[in-house]
């Protein structure tokens, strides 16, 4: 029973941490807009920033997970959890001078780092770290803790979908920031409860040591495959976002849709209940590509009022492409002793895909 409570608490904790992460993104985007305007490039830069901080969070989780004693891990992480309190409530640094218009991306990244860098980093470490803690217990689901990834992506998705419809129209940015800070307090409490359970379990000798890596380390080829697969899905997501927001329609919060679909494919791929194999998806994909290829490639512009149909087709393509990539990732996931490393490579691929779409593509491609 104790173990079941632990798994449920973990699920709730991961859900909340992901909810806070993905509420933070549009909230900060909304704070940035008055200073830099609503250009698609501003949002792309924001997404890149969040992907990069997520990567740093995963590096930290991976390094911390290598400490053999879980109790020492918990002690270190509790100290780290308290650092964001100095940065709350979140406000966007308004000291944007003339330089903003000469180097908008750099200025934006600098301001984002100063204002939300630390809180976002700390919240982002939650998912890999707690899944690793579960893998260190005798709980049977700890042997394959990746199902919790679906719980955390569900939190992300809910935050993204609630934001434009429920949060943004009704609550001002300052109030949002205060509520977010309260949520962070709740997250600290939940992590403390989880850590307490894991700490108690770590007292039983069999648990406190690192899981014996019975499985060999994934070969270089597999790691490169993870990076490339995550790269394609992330690059596709940002490319669709760019195209929709700059060429098809300039509606507020339209950029949330591709990100939401991208997250949805993670949930579907990693959910133990929805057994979506990559084979099934890859049988469907060529048909979809052939059917939608003329629409997507030939710069088709819809008559006014039908743009939403074109947007929908792009989103269907994104869903199928990202689902294929993420189903492949889920199928090639390693033994739980390499969990934090797996998340690191996936996050690295995500950042590289974002960088490719945001910075290299405009230089490489004319159209």
Coordinates of N, CA and C in Angstrom, one line a residue, residues 38-40 241-255 307 311:
X38 N 4.6 41.0 -30.9 CA 4.2 39.6 -31.0 C 4.7 38.9 -32.2
X39 N 5.9 39.2 -32.7 CA 6.4 38.5 -33.9 C 6.6 37.0 -33.6
X40 N 6.4 36.2 -34.6 CA 6.6 34.8 -34.4 C 8.0 34.5 -33.9
X241 N 5.0 25.7 -36.5 CA 4.6 26.9 -35.7 C 4.9 28.1 -36.5
X242 N 6.2 28.2 -37.0 CA 6.6 29.3 -37.8 C 5.7 29.6 -39.0
X243 N 5.4 28.5 -39.7 CA 4.6 28.6 -41.0 C 3.2 29.1 -40.7
X244 N 2.6 28.5 -39.7 CA 1.2 28.8 -39.3 C 1.1 30.3 -38.9
X245 N 2.1 30.7 -38.0 CA 1.9 32.0 -37.4 C 2.4 33.1 -38.4
X246 N 3.3 32.8 -39.3 CA 3.8 33.9 -40.2 C 3.1 33.9 -41.5
X247 N 2.7 32.7 -42.0 CA 2.1 32.7 -43.4 C 0.6 32.4 -43.5
X248 N 0.0 31.8 -42.4 CA -1.4 31.4 -42.6 C -2.3 32.3 -41.8
X249 N -2.0 32.6 -40.5 CA -2.9 33.4 -39.7 C -2.1 34.1 -38.6
X250 N -2.5 35.3 -38.2 CA -1.9 35.9 -37.1 C -2.8 36.0 -35.9
X251 N -3.3 34.9 -35.4 CA -4.2 34.9 -34.3 C -3.4 34.7 -33.0
X252 N -3.8 35.4 -31.9 CA -3.1 35.3 -30.7 C -3.1 33.8 -30.2
X253 N -2.0 33.4 -29.6 CA -1.9 32.1 -28.9 C -2.1 30.9 -29.9
X254 N -2.0 31.2 -31.2 CA -2.1 30.1 -32.2 C -0.9 29.2 -32.1
X255 N 0.3 29.8 -31.6 CA 1.5 29.0 -31.4 C 1.3 27.9 -30.3
X307 N -8.7 29.4 -44.0 CA -7.3 29.2 -43.5 C -7.2 28.2 -42.4
X311 N -4.5 25.1 -41.7 CA -3.8 25.0 -40.4 C -4.0 23.6 -39.9

